[in-house]
Short mmCIF file of C-alpha atoms in Angstrom, two decimals:
data_model
loop_
_atom_site.label_atom_id
_atom_site.label_comp_id
_atom_site.label_asym_id
_atom_site.label_seq_id
_atom_site.Cartn_x
_atom_site.Cartn_y
_atom_site.Cartn_z
CA UNK A 1 -48.43 40.70 -3.19
CA UNK A 2 -45.38 42.75 -2.99
CA UNK A 3 -43.91 44.18 -5.79
CA UNK A 4 -40.27 44.99 -6.53
CA UNK A 5 -38.95 47.43 -9.01
CA UNK A 6 -35.70 46.66 -10.47
CA UNK A 7 -33.33 49.17 -12.08
CA UNK A 8 -30.98 47.81 -14.66
CA UNK A 9 -28.17 47.63 -12.07
CA UNK A 10 -30.30 45.94 -9.90
CA UNK A 11 -31.04 43.35 -12.62
CA UNK A 12 -27.54 42.68 -13.26
CA UNK A 13 -26.86 42.11 -9.38
CA UNK A 14 -29.85 39.80 -9.30
CA UNK A 15 -28.45 37.59 -12.32
CA UNK A 16 -25.07 37.38 -10.77
CA UNK A 17 -26.64 36.35 -7.24
CA UNK A 18 -28.79 33.86 -8.91
CA UNK A 19 -26.00 32.38 -10.96
CA UNK A 20 -24.01 32.12 -7.82
CA UNK A 21 -27.23 30.64 -6.25
CA UNK A 22 -27.47 27.97 -8.86
CA UNK A 23 -23.87 26.91 -8.77
CA UNK A 24 -24.18 26.38 -4.97
CA UNK A 25 -27.35 24.23 -5.54
CA UNK A 26 -25.47 22.34 -8.30
CA UNK A 27 -22.50 21.85 -5.81
CA UNK A 28 -24.81 20.55 -3.21
CA UNK A 29 -26.48 18.34 -5.61
CA UNK A 30 -23.00 16.63 -6.39
CA UNK A 31 -22.35 16.45 -2.43
CA UNK A 32 -25.59 14.60 -2.04
CA UNK A 33 -24.71 12.03 -4.93
CA UNK A 34 -22.99 8.69 -3.46
CA UNK A 35 -19.43 8.44 -4.19
CA UNK A 36 -18.66 5.30 -5.78
CA UNK A 37 -15.37 3.61 -5.06
CA UNK A 38 -14.21 0.47 -6.66
CA UNK A 39 -11.21 -1.35 -5.02
CA UNK A 40 -9.01 -3.99 -6.18
CA UNK A 41 -6.05 -4.85 -3.93
CA UNK A 42 -3.78 -8.01 -4.45
CA UNK A 43 -4.90 -10.32 -1.63
CA UNK A 44 -7.50 -9.60 1.23
CA UNK A 45 -6.07 -12.43 3.34
CA UNK A 46 -3.09 -10.29 3.65
CA UNK A 47 -3.32 -7.99 6.97
CA UNK A 48 -1.71 -5.21 4.88
CA UNK A 49 -4.29 -5.07 2.23
CA UNK A 50 -7.05 -5.89 4.35
CA UNK A 51 -6.56 -2.85 6.52
CA UNK A 52 -5.89 -0.70 3.35
CA UNK A 53 -9.20 -1.81 1.98
CA UNK A 54 -11.07 -0.83 5.41
CA UNK A 55 -8.93 2.40 5.39
CA UNK A 56 -9.73 3.54 2.18
CA UNK A 57 -13.65 3.47 3.05
CA UNK A 58 -12.97 4.94 6.62
CA UNK A 59 -11.33 7.96 4.72
CA UNK A 60 -13.72 8.29 1.87
CA UNK A 61 -16.51 8.81 4.62
CA UNK A 62 -14.48 11.25 6.59
CA UNK A 63 -13.66 13.34 3.55
CA UNK A 64 -16.87 13.35 1.51
CA UNK A 65 -19.76 14.88 2.88
CA UNK A 66 -22.42 12.43 1.25
CA UNK A 67 -22.77 8.75 1.02
CA UNK A 68 -20.05 6.64 -0.01
CA UNK A 69 -20.63 3.35 -1.82
CA UNK A 70 -17.64 0.73 -1.45
CA UNK A 71 -16.81 -2.20 -3.87
CA UNK A 72 -13.86 -4.19 -2.65
CA UNK A 73 -12.06 -6.93 -4.69
CA UNK A 74 -9.02 -9.22 -4.40
CA UNK A 75 -6.90 -9.92 -7.63
CA UNK A 76 -4.77 -12.67 -6.00
CA UNK A 77 -1.97 -11.00 -8.00
CA UNK A 78 -3.90 -12.21 -11.03
CA UNK A 79 -3.83 -9.77 -14.05
CA UNK A 80 -6.45 -11.11 -15.87
CA UNK A 81 -8.81 -11.25 -13.07
CA UNK A 82 -7.84 -7.54 -12.20
CA UNK A 83 -8.34 -6.42 -15.75
CA UNK A 84 -11.95 -7.84 -15.35
CA UNK A 85 -12.52 -6.16 -12.07
CA UNK A 86 -11.54 -2.57 -13.44
CA UNK A 87 -13.71 -3.08 -16.61
CA UNK A 88 -16.35 -4.23 -14.33
CA UNK A 89 -15.91 -1.07 -12.16
CA UNK A 90 -15.64 1.10 -15.45
CA UNK A 91 -19.02 -0.36 -16.81
CA UNK A 92 -20.58 0.32 -13.15
CA UNK A 93 -19.59 3.99 -13.59
CA UNK A 94 -17.68 4.34 -10.50
CA UNK A 95 -15.88 7.91 -9.36
CA UNK A 96 -12.76 6.46 -7.98
CA UNK A 97 -11.01 3.39 -8.75
CA UNK A 98 -7.95 2.29 -6.07
CA UNK A 99 -5.99 -0.32 -7.23
CA UNK A 100 -2.89 -2.09 -6.12
CA UNK A 101 -1.68 -3.62 -9.24
CA UNK A 102 -1.28 -7.36 -10.34
CA UNK A 103 1.24 -5.96 -12.96
CA UNK A 104 2.26 -2.37 -13.18
CA UNK A 105 2.48 -2.14 -17.04
CA UNK A 106 -0.04 -4.49 -18.22
CA UNK A 107 -2.87 -3.03 -16.29
CA UNK A 108 -2.53 0.24 -18.11
CA UNK A 109 -5.03 -0.31 -20.91
CA UNK A 110 -7.47 -1.00 -18.30
CA UNK A 111 -6.51 2.23 -16.31
CA UNK A 112 -6.87 4.14 -19.55
CA UNK A 113 -10.32 2.84 -20.25
CA UNK A 114 -11.39 3.68 -17.14
CA UNK A 115 -9.90 7.10 -17.42
CA UNK A 116 -11.58 7.64 -20.91
CA UNK A 117 -14.89 7.02 -19.11
CA UNK A 118 -14.32 9.79 -16.32
CA UNK A 119 -12.88 7.68 -13.76
CA UNK A 120 -10.12 8.96 -11.28
CA UNK A 121 -7.58 5.84 -11.00
CA UNK A 122 -5.33 5.73 -7.69
CA UNK A 123 -2.69 3.17 -7.52
CA UNK A 124 -1.62 2.45 -3.93
CA UNK A 125 1.20 0.19 -2.60
CA UNK A 126 2.18 -0.91 -6.32
CA UNK A 127 2.73 1.53 -9.19
CA UNK A 128 0.36 1.22 -12.24
CA UNK A 129 0.90 2.85 -15.31
CA UNK A 130 -1.06 5.95 -16.12
CA UNK A 131 -2.67 6.22 -12.85
CA UNK A 132 -3.93 9.84 -11.89
CA UNK A 133 -2.69 9.26 -8.50
CA UNK A 134 0.26 7.02 -7.08
CA UNK A 135 0.58 6.73 -3.29
CA UNK A 136 3.08 3.75 -2.21
CA UNK A 137 5.45 2.99 0.67
CA UNK A 138 9.25 4.38 -0.11
CA UNK A 139 10.03 0.53 -0.49
CA UNK A 140 13.85 1.07 -1.74
CA UNK A 141 14.30 3.05 1.56
CA UNK A 142 12.22 0.25 3.74
CA UNK A 143 14.28 -2.46 2.24
CA UNK A 144 17.73 -0.48 2.74
CA UNK A 145 17.18 0.69 6.22
CA UNK A 146 16.20 -2.88 7.40
CA UNK A 147 18.99 -4.74 5.55
CA UNK A 148 21.40 -2.02 7.19
CA UNK A 149 20.05 -3.21 10.71
CA UNK A 150 20.51 -6.73 9.66
CA UNK A 151 24.13 -5.98 8.81
CA UNK A 152 24.81 -3.99 11.68
CA UNK A 153 23.37 -6.85 13.98
CA UNK A 154 25.64 -9.36 12.10
CA UNK A 155 28.69 -7.45 12.91
CA UNK A 156 29.12 -6.71 9.18
CA UNK A 157 30.03 -10.43 8.51
CA UNK A 158 27.93 -13.50 7.67
CA UNK A 159 25.94 -15.44 5.32
CA UNK A 160 22.28 -14.33 4.35
CA UNK A 161 19.39 -14.69 2.07
CA UNK A 162 16.42 -12.77 0.91
CA UNK A 163 12.97 -14.40 0.95
CA UNK A 164 11.46 -12.78 -2.40
CA UNK A 165 7.83 -12.25 -3.52
CA UNK A 166 5.50 -11.41 -6.51
CA UNK A 167 7.24 -9.59 -9.16
CA UNK A 168 5.41 -6.31 -8.63
CA UNK A 169 7.27 -2.86 -7.91
CA UNK A 170 6.80 -2.88 -4.19
CA UNK A 171 8.74 -6.20 -3.75
CA UNK A 172 11.37 -5.48 -6.48
CA UNK A 173 12.11 -2.15 -4.84
CA UNK A 174 12.49 -3.81 -1.31
CA UNK A 175 14.78 -6.33 -2.58
CA UNK A 176 16.67 -3.68 -4.51
CA UNK A 177 17.12 -1.47 -1.53
CA UNK A 178 18.35 -4.64 0.75
CA UNK A 179 20.74 -5.46 -2.23
CA UNK A 180 22.00 -1.76 -2.00
CA UNK A 181 22.58 -2.01 1.70
CA UNK A 182 24.42 -5.30 1.39
CA UNK A 183 26.72 -4.09 -0.92
CA UNK A 184 28.12 -1.72 1.51
CA UNK A 185 29.31 -4.77 3.53
CA UNK A 186 31.66 -6.83 1.68
CA UNK A 187 32.09 -9.29 4.42
CA UNK A 188 28.27 -10.45 4.09
CA UNK A 189 27.54 -13.09 1.61
CA UNK A 190 24.19 -13.02 -0.03
CA UNK A 191 23.55 -17.07 -0.40
CA UNK A 192 20.07 -16.50 -2.19
CA UNK A 193 17.61 -13.69 -3.40
CA UNK A 194 15.25 -15.42 -5.91
CA UNK A 195 13.30 -17.80 -3.63
CA UNK A 196 9.75 -16.70 -4.24
CA UNK A 197 7.59 -17.03 -0.81
CA UNK A 198 4.64 -15.48 -2.17
CA UNK A 199 4.25 -12.92 0.61
CA UNK A 200 2.25 -15.68 2.53
CA UNK A 201 2.91 -17.33 5.87
CA UNK A 202 2.84 -20.53 3.97
CA UNK A 203 5.14 -19.38 1.41
CA UNK A 204 7.53 -18.09 4.02
CA UNK A 205 7.71 -21.30 5.85
CA UNK A 206 8.34 -23.35 2.39
CA UNK A 207 11.07 -21.02 1.31
CA UNK A 208 12.71 -20.85 4.90
CA UNK A 209 12.66 -24.85 5.10
CA UNK A 210 14.48 -24.82 1.95
CA UNK A 211 16.99 -22.34 2.86
CA UNK A 212 17.92 -23.96 5.81
CA UNK A 213 18.41 -27.53 4.32
CA UNK A 214 20.10 -25.69 1.65
CA UNK A 215 22.51 -23.59 3.62
CA UNK A 216 23.57 -25.00 6.79
CA UNK A 217 25.43 -21.82 7.92
CA UNK A 218 22.66 -19.51 7.29
CA UNK A 219 22.85 -16.42 9.72
CA UNK A 220 20.07 -14.09 8.86
CA UNK A 221 17.24 -13.59 6.23
CA UNK A 222 15.30 -10.49 4.79
CA UNK A 223 11.80 -11.26 3.88
CA UNK A 224 9.72 -9.01 2.00
CA UNK A 225 6.91 -8.70 4.27
CA UNK A 226 5.67 -9.71 7.80
CA UNK A 227 3.59 -12.92 6.73
CA UNK A 228 6.42 -14.39 4.91
CA UNK A 229 8.92 -13.49 7.80
CA UNK A 230 6.46 -15.16 10.66
CA UNK A 231 6.25 -18.37 8.39
CA UNK A 232 10.21 -17.97 8.17
CA UNK A 233 10.33 -17.78 11.85
CA UNK A 234 8.32 -20.85 12.55
CA UNK A 235 10.37 -22.83 9.89
CA UNK A 236 13.51 -21.98 11.84
CA UNK A 237 12.11 -22.72 14.91
CA UNK A 238 10.94 -26.16 14.02
CA UNK A 239 14.09 -27.13 12.59
CA UNK A 240 16.08 -26.05 15.52
CA UNK A 241 17.67 -22.96 14.06
CA UNK A 242 16.85 -20.64 16.72
CA UNK A 243 20.32 -18.88 16.33
CA UNK A 244 19.53 -16.98 13.29
CA UNK A 245 17.01 -14.16 12.80
CA UNK A 246 14.80 -12.56 10.46
CA UNK A 247 13.92 -8.82 9.11
CA UNK A 248 11.11 -7.80 7.05
CA UNK A 249 8.90 -4.91 5.70
CA UNK A 250 5.38 -3.94 7.08
CA UNK A 251 5.15 -3.29 10.70
CA UNK A 252 1.90 -5.54 11.23
CA UNK A 253 0.18 -6.00 14.39
CA UNK A 254 1.19 -9.86 13.81
CA UNK A 255 4.82 -8.42 13.07
CA UNK A 256 5.02 -6.20 16.00
CA UNK A 257 3.55 -9.24 18.44
CA UNK A 258 6.33 -11.37 16.83
CA UNK A 259 8.81 -8.98 17.68
CA UNK A 260 7.82 -9.17 21.35
CA UNK A 261 8.02 -12.73 21.55
CA UNK A 262 10.50 -14.49 23.79
CA UNK A 263 12.81 -15.38 22.31
CA UNK A 264 12.03 -13.38 18.92
CA UNK A 265 13.45 -14.64 15.36
CA UNK A 266 11.91 -11.62 13.67
CA UNK A 267 13.79 -8.98 15.10
CA UNK A 268 13.08 -6.05 12.97
CA UNK A 269 10.43 -4.67 10.76
CA UNK A 270 10.01 -1.38 8.43
CA UNK A 271 6.81 -0.16 9.04
CA UNK A 272 4.35 0.93 6.38
CA UNK A 273 1.26 3.05 7.09
CA UNK A 274 -1.74 1.65 5.14
CA UNK A 275 -4.34 4.27 6.65
CA UNK A 276 -2.09 7.22 5.73
CA UNK A 277 -1.64 5.49 2.21
CA UNK A 278 -5.44 5.28 1.92
CA UNK A 279 -6.11 8.60 3.37
CA UNK A 280 -3.72 10.30 0.96
CA UNK A 281 -5.06 8.44 -1.99
CA UNK A 282 -8.56 9.27 -1.45
CA UNK A 283 -7.72 13.03 -0.61
CA UNK A 284 -5.86 13.52 -4.03
CA UNK A 285 -8.37 11.43 -6.18
CA UNK A 286 -11.09 13.94 -4.78
CA UNK A 287 -8.88 16.70 -5.79
CA UNK A 288 -8.62 15.14 -9.08
CA UNK A 289 -12.54 14.79 -9.27
CA UNK A 290 -13.21 18.10 -8.22
CA UNK A 291 -10.86 19.25 -10.93
CA UNK A 292 -12.42 17.19 -13.80
CA UNK A 293 -9.28 15.38 -14.59
CA UNK A 294 -7.51 18.74 -15.38
CA UNK A 295 -4.91 17.72 -12.86
CA UNK A 296 -1.02 16.38 -13.56
CA UNK A 297 -0.64 12.81 -12.14
CA UNK A 298 0.83 12.56 -8.97
CA UNK A 299 3.37 10.28 -7.46
CA UNK A 300 3.58 10.39 -3.42
CA UNK A 301 6.12 8.00 -1.48
CA UNK A 302 5.85 7.31 1.90
CA UNK A 303 8.66 6.80 4.56
CA UNK A 304 8.96 3.99 6.60
CA UNK A 305 9.96 3.65 10.58
CA UNK A 306 12.10 0.75 11.71
CA UNK A 307 10.66 -1.05 14.66
CA UNK A 308 12.47 -3.53 16.68
CA UNK A 309 11.59 -5.08 20.32
CA UNK A 310 12.93 -1.72 21.71
CA UNK A 311 10.20 0.47 20.34
CA UNK A 312 7.85 -1.94 19.31
CA UNK A 313 5.34 -1.45 22.43
CA UNK A 314 4.57 2.28 21.51
CA UNK A 315 4.32 1.54 17.87
CA UNK A 316 0.35 1.04 16.52
CA UNK A 317 0.20 3.07 13.10
CA UNK A 318 -2.53 0.46 11.79
CA UNK A 319 -5.00 0.77 14.41
CA UNK A 320 -8.32 2.83 13.51
CA UNK A 321 -7.71 6.67 13.12
CA UNK A 322 -3.92 6.64 12.91
CA UNK A 323 -2.29 8.03 9.84
CA UNK A 324 1.04 9.10 10.75
CA UNK A 325 4.00 7.67 9.75
#
């Protein structure tokens, strides 16, 4: 047996080294624990939210050294359902909750209950009152840029309509951005802006069918996302109204394919990046988790890029591994 003789200074150094070792072992233990993430998005039938949910898991596995346990739910824009989902995540002891809020303000109490249980809450796509981290598209910029393009294509004169959507921040911001752009073009008449297409293909089809019947001289339409825009385009074709055109927000694979049809009625879409949104939300949430909730809340807005037939071939920001705008 080997014996060591410690002086007082040696003992102090040993204690310090032992403390550092214990901290390192504790950190390693934390890293070995599964990272539990609960996700509640609006509509998993929408390609944007499906990609966003997938990317949350991909980003967590890339950034966290241990196992990741992911639970994904769809709220269907139903506040009561989403409150139940968040409360269930809280009871289950999740580390992080990521949500696209069904109602930005009314979801606040459920967010606070999660935070009181030590859970980091990240809002994506749609603002959520009190969230630790908020990562959304710059939806005002998206709507404004897209409707500026629409105005230019019309030669600054014509009759247009907006196919609206759910009353959530992402949608209202896009519509407000579009209105701002149209206000710069007094010769463009906005015929309708309150028809709710629900952000779905069938909703866009129904909304466009109504608009064509109500306004025989409609020239162009802004739809709040690609699914409703694609539905609107098909309604216009069925009605023999292929002279008009549609612009939207998303940059989804389906939207990019529609831009490249011949002839194409969807002519432009402001591209979001669900993978960048997910990666940013998870990275910032892990920072909050490591800080023990002592960081200030953050709001990050991601710029969009206008995609048209001319640059659609080179755009693929929704594929696995792409995180750039």
